[in-house]
Structures are given as C-alpha cells and as structure tokens.
Amino acid sequence: MNFKTVQTKPIDGQKPGTSGLRKKTSVFRQPGYLENFVQSIFDGTGGAAGKTYVLGGDGRFFNTDAIGIIIRMAAANGAARLIVGQGGILSTPAASNLIRKYGTDGGIILSASHNPGGENGDFGVKFNAANGGPAPEKLTDAIHKETTRIAQYKIAEDDIGDIGKIGSFTVGSTQVDVVDPVDDYEALMQDLFDFDAIRALFAGGFRMCFDAMHAVTGPYAKRILEGSLGASEGSVINAVPSPDFGGGHPDPNPVWAKEVVETMEGPDAPDFGAASDGDGDRNMIMGRSAFVSPSDSLALLTAYAHLAPAYSGKLSGVARSMPTSRAVDLVAERLGIPCFETPTGWKFFGNLLDAGMATLCGEESAGTGSDHIREKDGLWAVLLWLNILARDGRDIVQLRADHWRSFGRNYYSRHDYEEIPTEDANALMSGLRAKLPQLPGTTVAGLQVSAADDFAYLDPVDQSLTEAQGVRITFTDGSRVVLRLSGTGTQGATLRVYLERFVDSGGDHAQDVQAALAPVIEAAEQLAQIAKHTGRSTADVIT
Ligand code: G1P
Ligand code: ZN
C-alpha cells in the first residue's frame, strides 16, 4: 500500500454547526474539501495514529465515495482499526452504540440528517467522541482551528477492500472490519425493552405504520418491527434507503412525512404511526388523526418510562433543549426529579448523561433519547412508545388526553422562515436583543412580559458557558416566545420562532393548535417585527 502526502490550503467556512459540518453535496465534492476536513478532525483530536474509529453514514449521495476516502485517509494517518457499517451504512444511533460498545476513540458519521440528499442536496460530516456523542464545543473548535491552518493531508493511493461484504481487510497496517449495521443495535434494544409484551401487542391485532422515508432506518425498522416483533408485513413503508431519499425531504414532521400522516388520518387508520429521518435519530409519533408533538411525546415518555424494564425506577433526571415546551418540566416536578434546560443541539446533553444526572432527554425538533447512547434515537422512541402502549393498554390518543387532564396542556408550534438573507436575519435578532432589558412589565398583544433574556447555559458538569443561544420572552400567563437562528442550514439564514401557551388541567385542551396560539403569534410578530425584516407575512414551514 502506498501512502502520499498532498499539499493543501485552508478552505473557508469549515466551521461545524449545531451538528457537524453541513454543506451542499457539490461543495463537499470539490477537490480537497472532504479531505481537508477529515485531516482536521484527526489533527484536532490528537492524531489518528493507533486509534480505532467507527465509520458509516445514512446512505445519501456521495456516502460510499466519502467512506472510501476516509478509510484511505485513516490508514495513511496510522489508525489501528476501523469498524465500518456494511455498504457504508450506519444510522447515527447505531454508530453511537458501536462507539460505546467497542470502546473506540470516536466515530465519523456522514449525514446531513433531515436535509434533502442527492447531487443537488446536502451532505455532512460529524465527529463523535469516545462517549458516542457529538463532539463537544471544545473539540469542534479545535477541529475548526485546524481547518484554518491545514497545509497537507495524508491518503492511501491504492484501491481498498470491499465494504459491501461483511468481513475484514487491511489497508496498510489498518484493520477494517465491515459489520452488519443492525445486529448490535437490535441487541441493545432487546436489553432495554419488553420485547415479549410488544410481540403480544402485535399478536393481538395492534397495527402500526412506520415511514422510513427512503432513509437509513428502513433496514433497522424492517428487521426489528416486522422481523423480531411481529408487526405485519408492510407496516414499514419506504423502507429501502435511496441516495436522494426518493426525491423527498427526510424530515419526520407532518409537512414532510405526508404518507404516514394520510394513512393515520384515513378511514382504516392503524393504531400507531411513526416516522424517522435521514440518519435515523429523529422520530415523529402519531395516533389516529392525532399528531403527538415532540414536546408532548417527551413529557409522556417521561411519565410512563417506568413501564420499560431499562427505566423502571431508574430516572435520575430529564433534560430538554431550551426551545422545547415545558410540558416535561411538569412531569419531572411531579416525579421529584430534576429537569435541565440546555441550548439547542444534542451535544449539550452529553455531559448530563455521562454524569448520570439525566436519563431521558429531548428536543422539540423530533429528537428523543436516553442514556443508552449519546445521540437521539428515532427507533428507540418508537420502541419505548410501543412498550408503554403494550403495558398500559390505553390507546395513545386516550393516554395523551388523560395526561393533559392531569398536567395541563402546553400548546406548542414552531414557525420557520427559511433562506432569509443573513443580514436581514441578523438585523432582526440584534434589534430584538437590544430591546430585551426594557420588555419586562410591558404588555404586547394583550400579554404581559414577565421575563426576557438571551439564553446562556452554564454546564453544571464542566462549568463551560455557552452564550447567545436564543431570545426567550416569557409572559405572566405562562406563555412563551423563543427566537433563534438555525445552526444547521446550508443556505442563507433560517429564523425559528417557537411558540408556547399553557392551558391548565381544568381548561380546554381540544383547541386547534394555531388558534390557541394566536395571541402568542401576534406577540412574536410585534416584538420581533418578523414581516418587516423578512418581507414575509407567514412562515415557510409550520410544525
Ligand atoms: C436543528 C434542531 C435541533 C437539532 C439539530 C440537529 O438545529 O433545531 O434541535 O439538535 O437540528 O438535528 P438548528 O437548525 O435549529 O440549529
Ligand atoms: Zn437526524
């Protein structure tokens, strides 16, 4: 095997965002672009020499080529061993599990999550640390620093073995083990959940529809739901991963996961509907004609997690990202466990999970997970729901209605304004930030402001401070508006407006969500002057 050192120059803009480096696929395919970033990952994390990494991706366009390049670079940099998903496929949660199970030094995951794929779509590269979680800020900063001063990268020149076949080959002195992507993940799920109870549920005629959205979860869901648990054949739809996700947008929300939504609203709807995203870490949950918001799902999973063997009597605490609704806070309070509020992005949960301070965590963006790995996990959420339904016996819609009756309902919605010119988005945010100190005590759209700040997070484990994480404005009736700019977009800026209104246990929980939120939506508009700054009178995507 011949290795070569290639001279290169820094490429602008290789700064990892909320979840790794995401760019247009065409950008990643420019000569040296991927190579520069991968070499910077190695250099920014103490070098690859003697290390073991997990490697895989969500199968989007360029996945296989990129895996080949990374294998050749890891070998040239002296890595001891690579554990690669067969065909280059690994869901993000499966990769996190492999990193932890085999005690590797980390992993490289190729995905742009729910962003569209294909030649004209998006691509992404994310480094996960030895705990299985997304690299914390200090590592992503170190990697970014390397990208700004890189002068050369190393790569093997010759062809390598076949990653399509399970088995092992070597590249120089690096051993490459190609593994089944599902086996270890399924074993973990069997440890966590009551598979017998779920089998009995399906045997009793329970029906579900899981939309894999032509993305990576297809093979996992087929094998576990239809194979091991006995869901009827055809319960998993769009199960074959395709490089452009069937031309769709693999984002599991009611806007993009239309097929399962139509099925769940149809005349012969199954009992339970779900979907997962491009790389398998997000989830959408539905009952018959009922979308369960991710914030409500987190609250309900926390309230009933004790029905799953792994969580019975074991909830140390719960964590949610700041914009996520405060429904779970109420459950945590009743359970007498702490509830942590973190900035957006899964990486902020890592320390709490590692320290045993939180067991479950979640984000309003359809991410839910636990301390079983260090990523959110779409299929895990579906299995926990199935475990709960199997053991509880109630229909999911009934369960949720009973929950609201007991805890009250946090009406919740997110309004996204996409591809706004960056200067306009920045002007909106800085205008809003400037007036925060004057807001408390004032009345906007009939709502009185009780607090207004720009969220800063002091990590209780390592005391690191993360500032400017989004503006939050709270009103005296418990309603709340949060505004922040996305850190995962690849074009212009995306403004996210998060809206929440609390209706107490005795109140009306059957209102239309947008109607219930109308005063909060009006307050957000008056406070941030969204129409003026964006030139748009309504959001592009409402979830
Ligand atoms: C989005 C979500 C966030 C999630 C991230 C990665 O980030 O809002 O909750 O952790 O994707 O999946 P954003 O684009 O808002 O920065
Ligand atoms: Zn994802």
PDB file of N, CA and C in Angstrom, residues 32-101:
ATOM      1  N   GLY A  32     -10.368  18.166  -2.492  1.00  0.00           N
ATOM      2  CA  GLY A  32      -9.726  18.521  -1.233  1.00  0.00           C
ATOM      3  C   GLY A  32     -10.662  18.960  -0.124  1.00  0.00           C
ATOM      4  N   TYR A  33     -11.958  19.186  -0.429  1.00  0.00           N
ATOM      5  CA  TYR A  33     -12.855  19.734   0.600  1.00  0.00           C
ATOM      6  C   TYR A  33     -13.058  18.743   1.752  1.00  0.00           C
ATOM      7  N   LEU A  34     -13.489  17.523   1.370  1.00  0.00           N
ATOM      8  CA  LEU A  34     -13.698  16.492   2.390  1.00  0.00           C
ATOM      9  C   LEU A  34     -12.362  16.142   3.053  1.00  0.00           C
ATOM     10  N   GLU A  35     -11.333  16.019   2.217  1.00  0.00           N
ATOM     11  CA  GLU A  35     -10.018  15.621   2.720  1.00  0.00           C
ATOM     12  C   GLU A  35      -9.505  16.627   3.764  1.00  0.00           C
ATOM     13  N   ASN A  36      -9.627  17.914   3.467  1.00  0.00           N
ATOM     14  CA  ASN A  36      -9.177  18.929   4.431  1.00  0.00           C
ATOM     15  C   ASN A  36      -9.900  18.769   5.764  1.00  0.00           C
ATOM     16  N   PHE A  37     -11.214  18.559   5.682  1.00  0.00           N
ATOM     17  CA  PHE A  37     -11.980  18.495   6.932  1.00  0.00           C
ATOM     18  C   PHE A  37     -11.630  17.233   7.720  1.00  0.00           C
ATOM     19  N   VAL A  38     -11.496  16.121   7.020  1.00  0.00           N
ATOM     20  CA  VAL A  38     -11.195  14.862   7.720  1.00  0.00           C
ATOM     21  C   VAL A  38      -9.798  14.927   8.357  1.00  0.00           C
ATOM     22  N   GLN A  39      -8.830  15.477   7.614  1.00  0.00           N
ATOM     23  CA  GLN A  39      -7.486  15.611   8.195  1.00  0.00           C
ATOM     24  C   GLN A  39      -7.542  16.516   9.432  1.00  0.00           C
ATOM     25  N   SER A  40      -8.393  17.545   9.363  1.00  0.00           N
ATOM     26  CA  SER A  40      -8.523  18.463  10.506  1.00  0.00           C
ATOM     27  C   SER A  40      -9.176  17.771  11.702  1.00  0.00           C
ATOM     28  N   ILE A  41     -10.098  16.841  11.410  1.00  0.00           N
ATOM     29  CA  ILE A  41     -10.681  16.056  12.519  1.00  0.00           C
ATOM     30  C   ILE A  41      -9.558  15.287  13.216  1.00  0.00           C
ATOM     31  N   PHE A  42      -8.755  14.603  12.408  1.00  0.00           N
ATOM     32  CA  PHE A  42      -7.667  13.821  13.016  1.00  0.00           C
ATOM     33  C   PHE A  42      -6.707  14.746  13.775  1.00  0.00           C
ATOM     34  N   ASP A  43      -6.276  15.820  13.116  1.00  0.00           N
ATOM     35  CA  ASP A  43      -5.277  16.704  13.737  1.00  0.00           C
ATOM     36  C   ASP A  43      -5.836  17.424  14.973  1.00  0.00           C
ATOM     37  N   GLY A  44      -7.118  17.743  14.920  1.00  0.00           N
ATOM     38  CA  GLY A  44      -7.723  18.491  16.024  1.00  0.00           C
ATOM     39  C   GLY A  44      -8.042  17.615  17.231  1.00  0.00           C
ATOM     40  N   THR A  45      -7.928  16.296  17.051  1.00  0.00           N
ATOM     41  CA  THR A  45      -8.259  15.389  18.157  1.00  0.00           C
ATOM     42  C   THR A  45      -7.055  14.533  18.543  1.00  0.00           C
ATOM     43  N   GLY A  46      -5.875  15.075  18.316  1.00  0.00           N
ATOM     44  CA  GLY A  46      -4.661  14.387  18.783  1.00  0.00           C
ATOM     45  C   GLY A  46      -4.088  13.372  17.815  1.00  0.00           C
ATOM     46  N   GLY A  47      -4.525  13.388  16.544  1.00  0.00           N
ATOM     47  CA  GLY A  47      -3.982  12.464  15.539  1.00  0.00           C
ATOM     48  C   GLY A  47      -4.702  11.133  15.540  1.00  0.00           C
ATOM     49  N   ALA A  48      -4.633  10.430  14.383  1.00  0.00           N
ATOM     50  CA  ALA A  48      -5.351   9.160  14.243  1.00  0.00           C
ATOM     51  C   ALA A  48      -4.472   7.959  14.580  1.00  0.00           C
ATOM     52  N   ALA A  49      -3.180   8.192  14.778  1.00  0.00           N
ATOM     53  CA  ALA A  49      -2.257   7.070  14.950  1.00  0.00           C
ATOM     54  C   ALA A  49      -2.677   6.152  16.102  1.00  0.00           C
ATOM     55  N   GLY A  50      -2.782   4.872  15.802  1.00  0.00           N
ATOM     56  CA  GLY A  50      -3.103   3.868  16.820  1.00  0.00           C
ATOM     57  C   GLY A  50      -4.546   3.861  17.272  1.00  0.00           C
ATOM     58  N   LYS A  51      -5.401   4.689  16.677  1.00  0.00           N
ATOM     59  CA  LYS A  51      -6.789   4.810  17.168  1.00  0.00           C
ATOM     60  C   LYS A  51      -7.767   3.916  16.407  1.00  0.00           C
ATOM     61  N   THR A  52      -8.902   3.709  17.039  1.00  0.00           N
ATOM     62  CA  THR A  52      -9.987   2.939  16.425  1.00  0.00           C
ATOM     63  C   THR A  52     -11.190   3.854  16.249  1.00  0.00           C
ATOM     64  N   TYR A  53     -11.783   3.805  15.070  1.00  0.00           N
ATOM     65  CA  TYR A  53     -12.954   4.640  14.790  1.00  0.00           C
ATOM     66  C   TYR A  53     -14.086   3.821  14.204  1.00  0.00           C
ATOM     67  N   VAL A  54     -15.296   4.267  14.477  1.00  0.00           N
ATOM     68  CA  VAL A  54     -16.487   3.747  13.804  1.00  0.00           C
ATOM     69  C   VAL A  54     -16.751   4.655  12.610  1.00  0.00           C
ATOM     70  N   LEU A  55     -17.189   4.073  11.497  1.00  0.00           N
ATOM     71  CA  LEU A  55     -17.393   4.870  10.291  1.00  0.00           C
ATOM     72  C   LEU A  55     -18.642   4.393   9.549  1.00  0.00           C
ATOM     73  N   GLY A  56     -19.522   5.319   9.242  1.00  0.00           N
ATOM     74  CA  GLY A  56     -20.718   4.960   8.467  1.00  0.00           C
ATOM     75  C   GLY A  56     -21.554   6.193   8.213  1.00  0.00           C
ATOM     76  N   GLY A  57     -22.571   6.040   7.386  1.00  0.00           N
ATOM     77  CA  GLY A  57     -23.408   7.188   7.072  1.00  0.00           C
ATOM     78  C   GLY A  57     -24.812   6.764   6.694  1.00  0.00           C
ATOM     79  N   ASP A  58     -25.613   7.772   6.327  1.00  0.00           N
ATOM     80  CA  ASP A  58     -27.030   7.492   6.094  1.00  0.00           C
ATOM     81  C   ASP A  58     -27.340   7.091   4.653  1.00  0.00           C
ATOM     82  N   GLY A  59     -26.299   6.862   3.858  1.00  0.00           N
ATOM     83  CA  GLY A  59     -26.512   6.311   2.520  1.00  0.00           C
ATOM     84  C   GLY A  59     -26.847   7.343   1.464  1.00  0.00           C
ATOM     85  N   ARG A  60     -26.795   8.629   1.824  1.00  0.00           N
ATOM     86  CA  ARG A  60     -27.128   9.655   0.832  1.00  0.00           C
ATOM     87  C   ARG A  60     -26.041   9.728  -0.242  1.00  0.00           C
ATOM     88  N   PHE A  61     -26.366  10.363  -1.353  1.00  0.00           N
ATOM     89  CA  PHE A  61     -25.447  10.524  -2.475  1.00  0.00           C
ATOM     90  C   PHE A  61     -24.067  10.971  -1.981  1.00  0.00           C
ATOM     91  N   PHE A  62     -23.005  10.326  -2.468  1.00  0.00           N
ATOM     92  CA  PHE A  62     -21.611  10.604  -2.102  1.00  0.00           C
ATOM     93  C   PHE A  62     -21.172   9.842  -0.851  1.00  0.00           C
ATOM     94  N   ASN A  63     -22.111   9.121  -0.192  1.00  0.00           N
ATOM     95  CA  ASN A  63     -21.758   8.397   1.037  1.00  0.00           C
ATOM     96  C   ASN A  63     -20.633   7.396   0.785  1.00  0.00           C
ATOM     97  N   THR A  64     -20.836   6.532  -0.228  1.00  0.00           N
ATOM     98  CA  THR A  64     -19.872   5.445  -0.449  1.00  0.00           C
ATOM     99  C   THR A  64     -18.501   6.003  -0.838  1.00  0.00           C
ATOM    100  N   ASP A  65     -18.490   7.000  -1.728  1.00  0.00           N
ATOM    101  CA  ASP A  65     -17.203   7.578  -2.134  1.00  0.00           C
ATOM    102  C   ASP A  65     -16.493   8.197  -0.933  1.00  0.00           C
ATOM    103  N   ALA A  66     -17.268   8.904  -0.115  1.00  0.00           N
ATOM    104  CA  ALA A  66     -16.660   9.570   1.043  1.00  0.00           C
ATOM    105  C   ALA A  66     -16.104   8.540   2.022  1.00  0.00           C
ATOM    106  N   ILE A  67     -16.821   7.437   2.214  1.00  0.00           N
ATOM    107  CA  ILE A  67     -16.330   6.385   3.126  1.00  0.00           C
ATOM    108  C   ILE A  67     -14.983   5.867   2.610  1.00  0.00           C
ATOM    109  N   GLY A  68     -14.892   5.650   1.298  1.00  0.00           N
ATOM    110  CA  GLY A  68     -13.635   5.169   0.703  1.00  0.00           C
ATOM    111  C   GLY A  68     -12.491   6.142   0.981  1.00  0.00           C
ATOM    112  N   ILE A  69     -12.763   7.427   0.799  1.00  0.00           N
ATOM    113  CA  ILE A  69     -11.726   8.449   1.032  1.00  0.00           C
ATOM    114  C   ILE A  69     -11.295   8.444   2.505  1.00  0.00           C
ATOM    115  N   ILE A  70     -12.288   8.349   3.398  1.00  0.00           N
ATOM    116  CA  ILE A  70     -11.965   8.413   4.837  1.00  0.00           C
ATOM    117  C   ILE A  70     -11.180   7.168   5.273  1.00  0.00           C
ATOM    118  N   ILE A  71     -11.547   6.010   4.727  1.00  0.00           N
ATOM    119  CA  ILE A  71     -10.786   4.796   5.070  1.00  0.00           C
ATOM    120  C   ILE A  71      -9.327   4.982   4.626  1.00  0.00           C
ATOM    121  N   ARG A  72      -9.151   5.498   3.397  1.00  0.00           N
ATOM    122  CA  ARG A  72      -7.778   5.652   2.890  1.00  0.00           C
ATOM    123  C   ARG A  72      -6.998   6.704   3.689  1.00  0.00           C
ATOM    124  N   MET A  73      -7.696   7.723   4.153  1.00  0.00           N
ATOM    125  CA  MET A  73      -7.018   8.749   4.963  1.00  0.00           C
ATOM    126  C   MET A  73      -6.697   8.239   6.367  1.00  0.00           C
ATOM    127  N   ALA A  74      -7.652   7.498   6.961  1.00  0.00           N
ATOM    128  CA  ALA A  74      -7.410   6.965   8.319  1.00  0.00           C
ATOM    129  C   ALA A  74      -6.205   6.037   8.284  1.00  0.00           C
ATOM    130  N   ALA A  75      -6.112   5.220   7.224  1.00  0.00           N
ATOM    131  CA  ALA A  75      -4.978   4.294   7.107  1.00  0.00           C
ATOM    132  C   ALA A  75      -3.675   5.079   6.962  1.00  0.00           C
ATOM    133  N   ALA A  76      -3.696   6.106   6.115  1.00  0.00           N
ATOM    134  CA  ALA A  76      -2.471   6.889   5.897  1.00  0.00           C
ATOM    135  C   ALA A  76      -2.055   7.640   7.161  1.00  0.00           C
ATOM    136  N   ASN A  77      -3.023   7.913   8.015  1.00  0.00           N
ATOM    137  CA  ASN A  77      -2.726   8.600   9.275  1.00  0.00           C
ATOM    138  C   ASN A  77      -2.425   7.627  10.414  1.00  0.00           C
ATOM    139  N   GLY A  78      -2.365   6.337  10.088  1.00  0.00           N
ATOM    140  CA  GLY A  78      -1.913   5.346  11.063  1.00  0.00           C
ATOM    141  C   GLY A  78      -2.958   4.808  12.018  1.00  0.00           C
ATOM    142  N   ALA A  79      -4.269   4.934  11.665  1.00  0.00           N
ATOM    143  CA  ALA A  79      -5.308   4.371  12.546  1.00  0.00           C
ATOM    144  C   ALA A  79      -5.095   2.866  12.693  1.00  0.00           C
ATOM    145  N   ALA A  80      -5.414   2.331  13.873  1.00  0.00           N
ATOM    146  CA  ALA A  80      -5.229   0.898  14.104  1.00  0.00           C
ATOM    147  C   ALA A  80      -6.372   0.101  13.492  1.00  0.00           C
ATOM    148  N   ARG A  81      -7.614   0.620  13.654  1.00  0.00           N
ATOM    149  CA  ARG A  81      -8.763  -0.194  13.253  1.00  0.00           C
ATOM    150  C   ARG A  81      -9.956   0.696  12.921  1.00  0.00           C
ATOM    151  N   LEU A  82     -10.737   0.253  11.941  1.00  0.00           N
ATOM    152  CA  LEU A  82     -11.981   0.947  11.614  1.00  0.00           C
ATOM    153  C   LEU A  82     -13.114  -0.066  11.647  1.00  0.00           C
ATOM    154  N   ILE A  83     -14.224   0.330  12.269  1.00  0.00           N
ATOM    155  CA  ILE A  83     -15.422  -0.518  12.253  1.00  0.00           C
ATOM    156  C   ILE A  83     -16.401   0.180  11.325  1.00  0.00           C
ATOM    157  N   VAL A  84     -16.693  -0.447  10.185  1.00  0.00           N
ATOM    158  CA  VAL A  84     -17.464   0.222   9.141  1.00  0.00           C
ATOM    159  C   VAL A  84     -18.776  -0.533   8.922  1.00  0.00           C
ATOM    160  N   GLY A  85     -19.877   0.190   8.833  1.00  0.00           N
ATOM    161  CA  GLY A  85     -21.164  -0.452   8.534  1.00  0.00           C
ATOM    162  C   GLY A  85     -21.142  -1.000   7.113  1.00  0.00           C
ATOM    163  N   GLN A  86     -21.734  -2.166   6.934  1.00  0.00           N
ATOM    164  CA  GLN A  86     -21.754  -2.789   5.607  1.00  0.00           C
ATOM    165  C   GLN A  86     -22.354  -1.826   4.576  1.00  0.00           C
ATOM    166  N   GLY A  87     -21.670  -1.682   3.449  1.00  0.00           N
ATOM    167  CA  GLY A  87     -22.141  -0.770   2.413  1.00  0.00           C
ATOM    168  C   GLY A  87     -22.003   0.692   2.827  1.00  0.00           C
ATOM    169  N   GLY A  88     -21.283   0.934   3.925  1.00  0.00           N
ATOM    170  CA  GLY A  88     -21.108   2.320   4.406  1.00  0.00           C
ATOM    171  C   GLY A  88     -22.310   2.821   5.171  1.00  0.00           C
ATOM    172  N   ILE A  89     -23.225   1.911   5.511  1.00  0.00           N
ATOM    173  CA  ILE A  89     -24.481   2.314   6.163  1.00  0.00           C
ATOM    174  C   ILE A  89     -24.398   2.150   7.683  1.00  0.00           C
ATOM    175  N   LEU A  90     -24.719   3.211   8.391  1.00  0.00           N
ATOM    176  CA  LEU A  90     -24.952   3.147   9.841  1.00  0.00           C
ATOM    177  C   LEU A  90     -25.893   4.287  10.179  1.00  0.00           C
ATOM    178  N   SER A  91     -26.935   4.007  10.920  1.00  0.00           N
ATOM    179  CA  SER A  91     -27.750   5.116  11.407  1.00  0.00           C
ATOM    180  C   SER A  91     -26.921   5.832  12.475  1.00  0.00           C
ATOM    181  N   THR A  92     -27.240   7.081  12.726  1.00  0.00           N
ATOM    182  CA  THR A  92     -26.499   7.826  13.757  1.00  0.00           C
ATOM    183  C   THR A  92     -26.578   7.117  15.116  1.00  0.00           C
ATOM    184  N   PRO A  93     -27.785   6.675  15.563  1.00  0.00           N
ATOM    185  CA  PRO A  93     -27.797   5.964  16.855  1.00  0.00           C
ATOM    186  C   PRO A  93     -27.009   4.660  16.836  1.00  0.00           C
ATOM    187  N   ALA A  94     -27.045   3.941  15.718  1.00  0.00           N
ATOM    188  CA  ALA A  94     -26.279   2.680  15.657  1.00  0.00           C
ATOM    189  C   ALA A  94     -24.785   2.969  15.739  1.00  0.00           C
ATOM    190  N   ALA A  95     -24.341   4.057  15.111  1.00  0.00           N
ATOM    191  CA  ALA A  95     -22.918   4.419  15.176  1.00  0.00           C
ATOM    192  C   ALA A  95     -22.539   4.768  16.611  1.00  0.00           C
ATOM    193  N   SER A  96     -23.404   5.532  17.282  1.00  0.00           N
ATOM    194  CA  SER A  96     -23.124   5.906  18.670  1.00  0.00           C
ATOM    195  C   SER A  96     -22.998   4.653  19.540  1.00  0.00           C
ATOM    196  N   ASN A  97     -23.887   3.691  19.297  1.00  0.00           N
ATOM    197  CA  ASN A  97     -23.829   2.446  20.064  1.00  0.00           C
ATOM    198  C   ASN A  97     -22.517   1.696  19.815  1.00  0.00           C
ATOM    199  N   LEU A  98     -22.097   1.609  18.547  1.00  0.00           N
ATOM    200  CA  LEU A  98     -20.860   0.878  18.240  1.00  0.00           C
ATOM    201  C   LEU A  98     -19.650   1.537  18.905  1.00  0.00           C
ATOM    202  N   ILE A  99     -19.620   2.863  18.907  1.00  0.00           N
ATOM    203  CA  ILE A  99     -18.504   3.584  19.540  1.00  0.00           C
ATOM    204  C   ILE A  99     -18.407   3.190  21.018  1.00  0.00           C
ATOM    205  N   ARG A 100     -19.570   3.134  21.669  1.00  0.00           N
ATOM    206  CA  ARG A 100     -19.594   2.828  23.101  1.00  0.00           C
ATOM    207  C   ARG A 100     -19.329   1.351  23.367  1.00  0.00           C
ATOM    208  N   LYS A 101     -19.991   0.517  22.588  1.00  0.00           N
ATOM    209  CA  LYS A 101     -19.907  -0.929  22.842  1.00  0.00           C
ATOM    210  C   LYS A 101     -18.485  -1.445  22.653  1.00  0.00           C
TER     211      LYS A 101
END
